[in-house]
Each structure stands twice: as structure tokens, then as C-alpha cells.
mmCIF file of C-alpha atoms in Angstrom:
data_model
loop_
_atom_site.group_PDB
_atom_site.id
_atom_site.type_symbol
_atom_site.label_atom_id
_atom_site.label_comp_id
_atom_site.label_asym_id
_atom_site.label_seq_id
_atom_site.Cartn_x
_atom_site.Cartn_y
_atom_site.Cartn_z
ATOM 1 C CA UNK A 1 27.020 -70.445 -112.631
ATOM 2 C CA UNK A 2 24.894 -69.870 -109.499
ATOM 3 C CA UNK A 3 26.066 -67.468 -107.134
ATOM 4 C CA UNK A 4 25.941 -68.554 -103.397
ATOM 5 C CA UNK A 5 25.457 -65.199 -102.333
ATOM 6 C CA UNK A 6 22.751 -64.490 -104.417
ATOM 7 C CA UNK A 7 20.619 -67.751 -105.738
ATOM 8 C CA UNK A 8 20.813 -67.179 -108.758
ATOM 9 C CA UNK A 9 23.184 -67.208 -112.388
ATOM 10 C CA UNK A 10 24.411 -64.003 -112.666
ATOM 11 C CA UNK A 11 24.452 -62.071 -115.843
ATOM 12 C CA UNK A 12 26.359 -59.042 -115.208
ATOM 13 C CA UNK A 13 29.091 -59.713 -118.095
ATOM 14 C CA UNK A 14 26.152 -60.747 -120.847
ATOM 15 C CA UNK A 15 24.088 -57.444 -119.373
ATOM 16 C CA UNK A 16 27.490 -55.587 -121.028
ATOM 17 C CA UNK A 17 28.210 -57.461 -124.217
ATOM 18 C CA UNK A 18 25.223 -58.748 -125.317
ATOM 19 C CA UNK A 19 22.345 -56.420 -126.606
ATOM 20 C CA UNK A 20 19.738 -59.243 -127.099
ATOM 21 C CA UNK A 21 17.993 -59.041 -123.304
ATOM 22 C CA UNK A 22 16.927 -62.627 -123.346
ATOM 23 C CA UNK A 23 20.322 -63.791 -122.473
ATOM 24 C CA UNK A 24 19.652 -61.653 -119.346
ATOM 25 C CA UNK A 25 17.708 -63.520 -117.196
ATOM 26 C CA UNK A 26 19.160 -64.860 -114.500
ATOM 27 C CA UNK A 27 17.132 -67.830 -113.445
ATOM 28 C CA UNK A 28 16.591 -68.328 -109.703
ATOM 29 C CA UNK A 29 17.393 -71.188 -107.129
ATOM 30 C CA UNK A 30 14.465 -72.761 -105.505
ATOM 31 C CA UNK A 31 14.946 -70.239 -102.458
ATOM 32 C CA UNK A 32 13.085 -67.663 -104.189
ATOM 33 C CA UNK A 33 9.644 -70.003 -104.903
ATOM 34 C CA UNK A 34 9.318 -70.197 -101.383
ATOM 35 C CA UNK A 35 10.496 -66.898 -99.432
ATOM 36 C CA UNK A 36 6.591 -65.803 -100.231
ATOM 37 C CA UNK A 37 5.472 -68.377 -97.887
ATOM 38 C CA UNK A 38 5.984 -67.282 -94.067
ATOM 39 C CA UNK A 39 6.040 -71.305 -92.679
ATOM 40 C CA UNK A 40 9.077 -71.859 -94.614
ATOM 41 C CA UNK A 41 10.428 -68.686 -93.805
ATOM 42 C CA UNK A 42 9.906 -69.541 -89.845
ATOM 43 C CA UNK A 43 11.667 -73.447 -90.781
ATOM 44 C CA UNK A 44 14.686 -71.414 -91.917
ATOM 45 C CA UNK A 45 15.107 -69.031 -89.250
ATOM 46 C CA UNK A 46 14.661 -71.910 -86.575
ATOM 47 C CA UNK A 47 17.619 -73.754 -88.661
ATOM 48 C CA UNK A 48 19.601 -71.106 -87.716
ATOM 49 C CA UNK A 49 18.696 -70.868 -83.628
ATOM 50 C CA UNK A 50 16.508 -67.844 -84.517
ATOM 51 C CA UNK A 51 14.566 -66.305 -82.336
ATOM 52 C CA UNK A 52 11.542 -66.872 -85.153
ATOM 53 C CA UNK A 53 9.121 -64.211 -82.936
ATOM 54 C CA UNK A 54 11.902 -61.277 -83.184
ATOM 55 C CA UNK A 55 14.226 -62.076 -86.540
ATOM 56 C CA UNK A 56 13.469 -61.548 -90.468
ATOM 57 C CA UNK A 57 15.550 -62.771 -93.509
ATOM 58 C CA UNK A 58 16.901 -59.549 -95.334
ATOM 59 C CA UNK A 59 17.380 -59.883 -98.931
ATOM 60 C CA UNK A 60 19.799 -57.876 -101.184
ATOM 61 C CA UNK A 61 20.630 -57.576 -104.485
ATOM 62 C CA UNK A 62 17.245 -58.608 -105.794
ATOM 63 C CA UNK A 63 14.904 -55.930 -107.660
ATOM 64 C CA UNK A 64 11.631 -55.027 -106.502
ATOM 65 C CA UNK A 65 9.241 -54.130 -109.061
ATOM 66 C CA UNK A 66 7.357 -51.354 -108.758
ATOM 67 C CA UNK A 67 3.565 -53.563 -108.060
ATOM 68 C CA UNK A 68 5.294 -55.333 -105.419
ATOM 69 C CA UNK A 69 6.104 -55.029 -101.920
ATOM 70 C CA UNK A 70 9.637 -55.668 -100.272
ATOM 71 C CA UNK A 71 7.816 -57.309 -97.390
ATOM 72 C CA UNK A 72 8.049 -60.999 -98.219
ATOM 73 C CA UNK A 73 6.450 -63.873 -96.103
ATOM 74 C CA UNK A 74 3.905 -61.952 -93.523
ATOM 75 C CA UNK A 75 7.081 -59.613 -92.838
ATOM 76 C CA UNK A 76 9.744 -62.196 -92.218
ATOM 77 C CA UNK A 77 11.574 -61.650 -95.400
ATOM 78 C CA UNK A 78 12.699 -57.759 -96.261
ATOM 79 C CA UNK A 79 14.404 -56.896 -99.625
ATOM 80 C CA UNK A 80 16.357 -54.051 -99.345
ATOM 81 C CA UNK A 81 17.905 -53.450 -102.851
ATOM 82 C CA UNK A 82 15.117 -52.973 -105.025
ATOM 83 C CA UNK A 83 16.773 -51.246 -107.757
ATOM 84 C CA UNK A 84 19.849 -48.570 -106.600
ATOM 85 C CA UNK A 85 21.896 -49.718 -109.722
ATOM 86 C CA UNK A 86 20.385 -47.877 -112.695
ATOM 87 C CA UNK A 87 19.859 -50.996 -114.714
ATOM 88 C CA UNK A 88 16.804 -52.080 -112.532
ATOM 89 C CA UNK A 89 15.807 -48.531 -112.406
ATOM 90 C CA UNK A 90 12.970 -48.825 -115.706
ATOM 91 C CA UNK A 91 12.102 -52.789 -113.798
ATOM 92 C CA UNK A 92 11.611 -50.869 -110.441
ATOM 93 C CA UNK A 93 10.188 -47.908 -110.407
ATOM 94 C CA UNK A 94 12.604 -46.742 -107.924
ATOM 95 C CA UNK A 95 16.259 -46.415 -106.818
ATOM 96 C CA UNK A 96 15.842 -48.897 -104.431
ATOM 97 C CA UNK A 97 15.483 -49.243 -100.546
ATOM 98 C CA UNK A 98 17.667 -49.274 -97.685
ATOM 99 C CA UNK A 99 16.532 -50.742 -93.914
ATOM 100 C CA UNK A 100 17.434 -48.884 -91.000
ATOM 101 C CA UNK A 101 17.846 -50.739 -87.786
ATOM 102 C CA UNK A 102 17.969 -49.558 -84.467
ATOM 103 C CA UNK A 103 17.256 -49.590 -80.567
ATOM 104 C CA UNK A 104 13.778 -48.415 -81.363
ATOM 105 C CA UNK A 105 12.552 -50.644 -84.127
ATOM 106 C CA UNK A 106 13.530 -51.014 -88.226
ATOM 107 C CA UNK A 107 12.188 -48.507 -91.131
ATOM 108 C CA UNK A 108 12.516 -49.225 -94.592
ATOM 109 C CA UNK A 109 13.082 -46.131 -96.824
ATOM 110 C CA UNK A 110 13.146 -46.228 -100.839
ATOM 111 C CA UNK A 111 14.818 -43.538 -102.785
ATOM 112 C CA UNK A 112 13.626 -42.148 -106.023
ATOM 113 C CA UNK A 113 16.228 -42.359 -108.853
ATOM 114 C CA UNK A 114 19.053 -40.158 -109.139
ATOM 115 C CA UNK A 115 18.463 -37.735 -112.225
ATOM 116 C CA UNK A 116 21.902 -36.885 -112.877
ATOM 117 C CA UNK A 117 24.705 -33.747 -111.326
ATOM 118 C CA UNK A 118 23.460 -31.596 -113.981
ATOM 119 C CA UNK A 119 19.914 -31.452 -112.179
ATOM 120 C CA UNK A 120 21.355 -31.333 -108.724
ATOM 121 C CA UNK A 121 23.569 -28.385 -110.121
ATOM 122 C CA UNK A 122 21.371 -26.665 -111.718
ATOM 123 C CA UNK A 123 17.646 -27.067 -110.164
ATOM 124 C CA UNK A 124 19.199 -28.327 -106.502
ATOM 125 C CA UNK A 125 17.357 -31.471 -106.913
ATOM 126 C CA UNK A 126 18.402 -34.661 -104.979
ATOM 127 C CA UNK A 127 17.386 -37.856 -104.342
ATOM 128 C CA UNK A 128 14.186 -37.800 -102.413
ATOM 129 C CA UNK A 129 13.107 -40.691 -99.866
ATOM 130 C CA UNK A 130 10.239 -41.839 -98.687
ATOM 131 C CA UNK A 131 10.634 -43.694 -94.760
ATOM 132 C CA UNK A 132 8.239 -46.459 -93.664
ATOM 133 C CA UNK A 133 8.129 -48.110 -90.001
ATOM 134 C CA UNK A 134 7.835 -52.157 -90.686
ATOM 135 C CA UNK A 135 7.943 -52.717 -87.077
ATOM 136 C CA UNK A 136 8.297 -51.008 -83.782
ATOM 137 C CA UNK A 137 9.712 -52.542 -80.375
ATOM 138 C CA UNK A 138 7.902 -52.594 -77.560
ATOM 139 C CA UNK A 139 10.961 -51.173 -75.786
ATOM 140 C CA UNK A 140 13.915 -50.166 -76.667
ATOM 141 C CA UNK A 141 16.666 -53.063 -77.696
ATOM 142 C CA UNK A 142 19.839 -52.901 -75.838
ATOM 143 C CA UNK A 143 23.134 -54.561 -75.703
ATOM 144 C CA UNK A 144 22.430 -56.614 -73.130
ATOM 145 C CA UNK A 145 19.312 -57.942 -74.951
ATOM 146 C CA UNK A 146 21.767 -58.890 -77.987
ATOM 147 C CA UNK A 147 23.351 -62.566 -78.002
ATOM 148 C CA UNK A 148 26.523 -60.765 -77.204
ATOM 149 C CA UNK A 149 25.337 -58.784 -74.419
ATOM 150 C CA UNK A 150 23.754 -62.044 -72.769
ATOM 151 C CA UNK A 151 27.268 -63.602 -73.119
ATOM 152 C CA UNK A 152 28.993 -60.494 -71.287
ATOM 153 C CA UNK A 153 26.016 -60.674 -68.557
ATOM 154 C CA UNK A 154 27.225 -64.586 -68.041
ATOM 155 C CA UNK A 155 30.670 -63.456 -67.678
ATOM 156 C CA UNK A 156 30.255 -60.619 -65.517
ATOM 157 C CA UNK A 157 28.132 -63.190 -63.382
ATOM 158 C CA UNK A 158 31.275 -65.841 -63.535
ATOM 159 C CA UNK A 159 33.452 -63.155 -62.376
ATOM 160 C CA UNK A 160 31.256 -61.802 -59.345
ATOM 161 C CA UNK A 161 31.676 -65.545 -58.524
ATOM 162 C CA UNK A 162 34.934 -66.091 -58.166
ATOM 163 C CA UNK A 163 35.073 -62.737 -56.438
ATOM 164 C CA UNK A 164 33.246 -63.918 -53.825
ATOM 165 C CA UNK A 165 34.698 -67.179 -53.593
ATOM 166 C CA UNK A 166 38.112 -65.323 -53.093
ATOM 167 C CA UNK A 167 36.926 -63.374 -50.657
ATOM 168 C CA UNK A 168 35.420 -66.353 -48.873
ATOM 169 C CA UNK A 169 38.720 -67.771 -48.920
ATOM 170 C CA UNK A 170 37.268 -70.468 -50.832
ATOM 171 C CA UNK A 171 39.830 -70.121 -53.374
ATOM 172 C CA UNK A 172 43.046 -68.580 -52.511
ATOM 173 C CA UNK A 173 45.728 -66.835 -54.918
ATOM 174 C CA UNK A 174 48.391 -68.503 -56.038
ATOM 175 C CA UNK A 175 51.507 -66.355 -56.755
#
């Protein structure tokens, strides 16, 4: 069965019963034979009323292998799980990635596998990360530059309004 979160036919239970890996692969929807391309990547983000200049299409729960990049489609599309879950660890290369957002820009980081509590015990070693900037704003993003801070700018606007028209004695209160 295809999983709409996911695109694809998950194989989590035959990943855990079945030793013979070929009934592992999960075959993929026709999403993921065109997130390379960065037109159809814009087309979907203007489906959605995006801005297509300032938005990207993040990606979970799909490994990263450890020749490619998690920058998809010119930057528009980001993976960020490229392999946390030991299973994908050998297919990765890595323990995955994680994407930081923020006023400032986003940062993609990817984590090297954990080794186990006996080695963080015993030699203090932890999961390292390495942090790379995918793209930097050209000043700082704030809440009133969010879709719900341009809504509470209208409605701050609607209220000075009908402030004024009260005090105008345009409209009166009615008790």
C-alpha cells in the first residue's frame, strides 16, 4: 500500500520478518522522478500560493545516500532524514540530517552515526555534526513578515479604524 505521507509502499513489517532484502524495496510514486527537476518543483509550490522566490519543499523520511546531496531541484527541495534510523545507516553514510530554521536564514546539519552508550561511556564519544548554511536572508524574518503576522497587521489596521471612526462619532456605542 502507498503511504500518503511518504510516496511510497512501505516495508517496515517485511524489513522485520523477512531476511531476503529484495522484498524491501519500497517502490516510489511518480513524485520522486520529478523533485530533481526545479520547474516542477516551482509548479508545485505555486499550487499551493507559495511564495516560489522564498519557499522549498522539505522532504522526510527518505535516505540520502552518501554520493548524493539533500539539495534537490536547484535548492527548492531539502531532505532532511537521510538516514537517523540505523537501518539506512550502511545506505547513507550518515545518521542523517536535520534543518534548522530561523529569523536569520536555514542550515542543514548531518550527524555521524551513533556508535553505541558503551563508547559514549567509556571514550566520551558522541554524535558529532557537521552544520551547513543553504541559504541566508537578506534580513532578518519576522513575525510580521509571516502570513500570520500580515493577518494581525490587517487587523490591527481594522481596529485603528473603527477607533477613529468612534471617535469621529461616526459610529456611536450601542449599550
Amino acid at each position: 500500500m502507498d503511504s500518503p505521507l511518504s510516496g511510497r509502499q512501505l516495508k517496515t513489517f517485511e524489513r522485520f520478518f523477512i531476511k531476503d532484502q529484495s522484498m524491501w524495496l519500497e517502490k516510489r510514486n511518480p513524485y520522486y522522478q520529478f523533485y530533481n527537476r526545479e520547474e516542477c518543483c516551482l509548479s508545485i509550490l505555486e499550487e499551493f500560493h507559495m511564495n516560489i522566490k522564498l519557499s522549498h519543499i522539505i522532504n522526510g523520511h527518505t535516505p540520502v545516500k552518501c554520493h548524493e546531496t539533500p539539495l534537490r531541484a536547484n535548492g527548492k527541495v531539502i531532505i532532511i532524514d537521510g538516514g537517523f534510523c540505523k537501518a539506512y545507516q550502511k545506505e547513507t553514510g550518515i545518521a542523517g540530517y536535520t534543518l534548522i530554521s530561523n529569523s536569520h536564514g536555514l542550515r542543514l546539519k548531518s550527524h555521524t552515526p551513533f556508535k553505541g552508550m558503551d563508547r559514549v561511556l567509556n571514550i566520551n564519544s558522541d554524535i558529532h555534526s557537521q552544520s551547513h548554511d543553504i541559504e541566508t536572508y537578506i534580513h532578518r524574518i519576522l513575525v510580521k513578515d509571516s502570513d500570520i503576522g500580515i493577518d494581525l497587521i490587517q487587523r490591527i489596521n481594522q481596529l485603528k479604524l473603527l477607533l477613529y471612526a468612534y471617535k469621529m462619532g461616526i459610529i456611536k456605542c450601542v449599550q
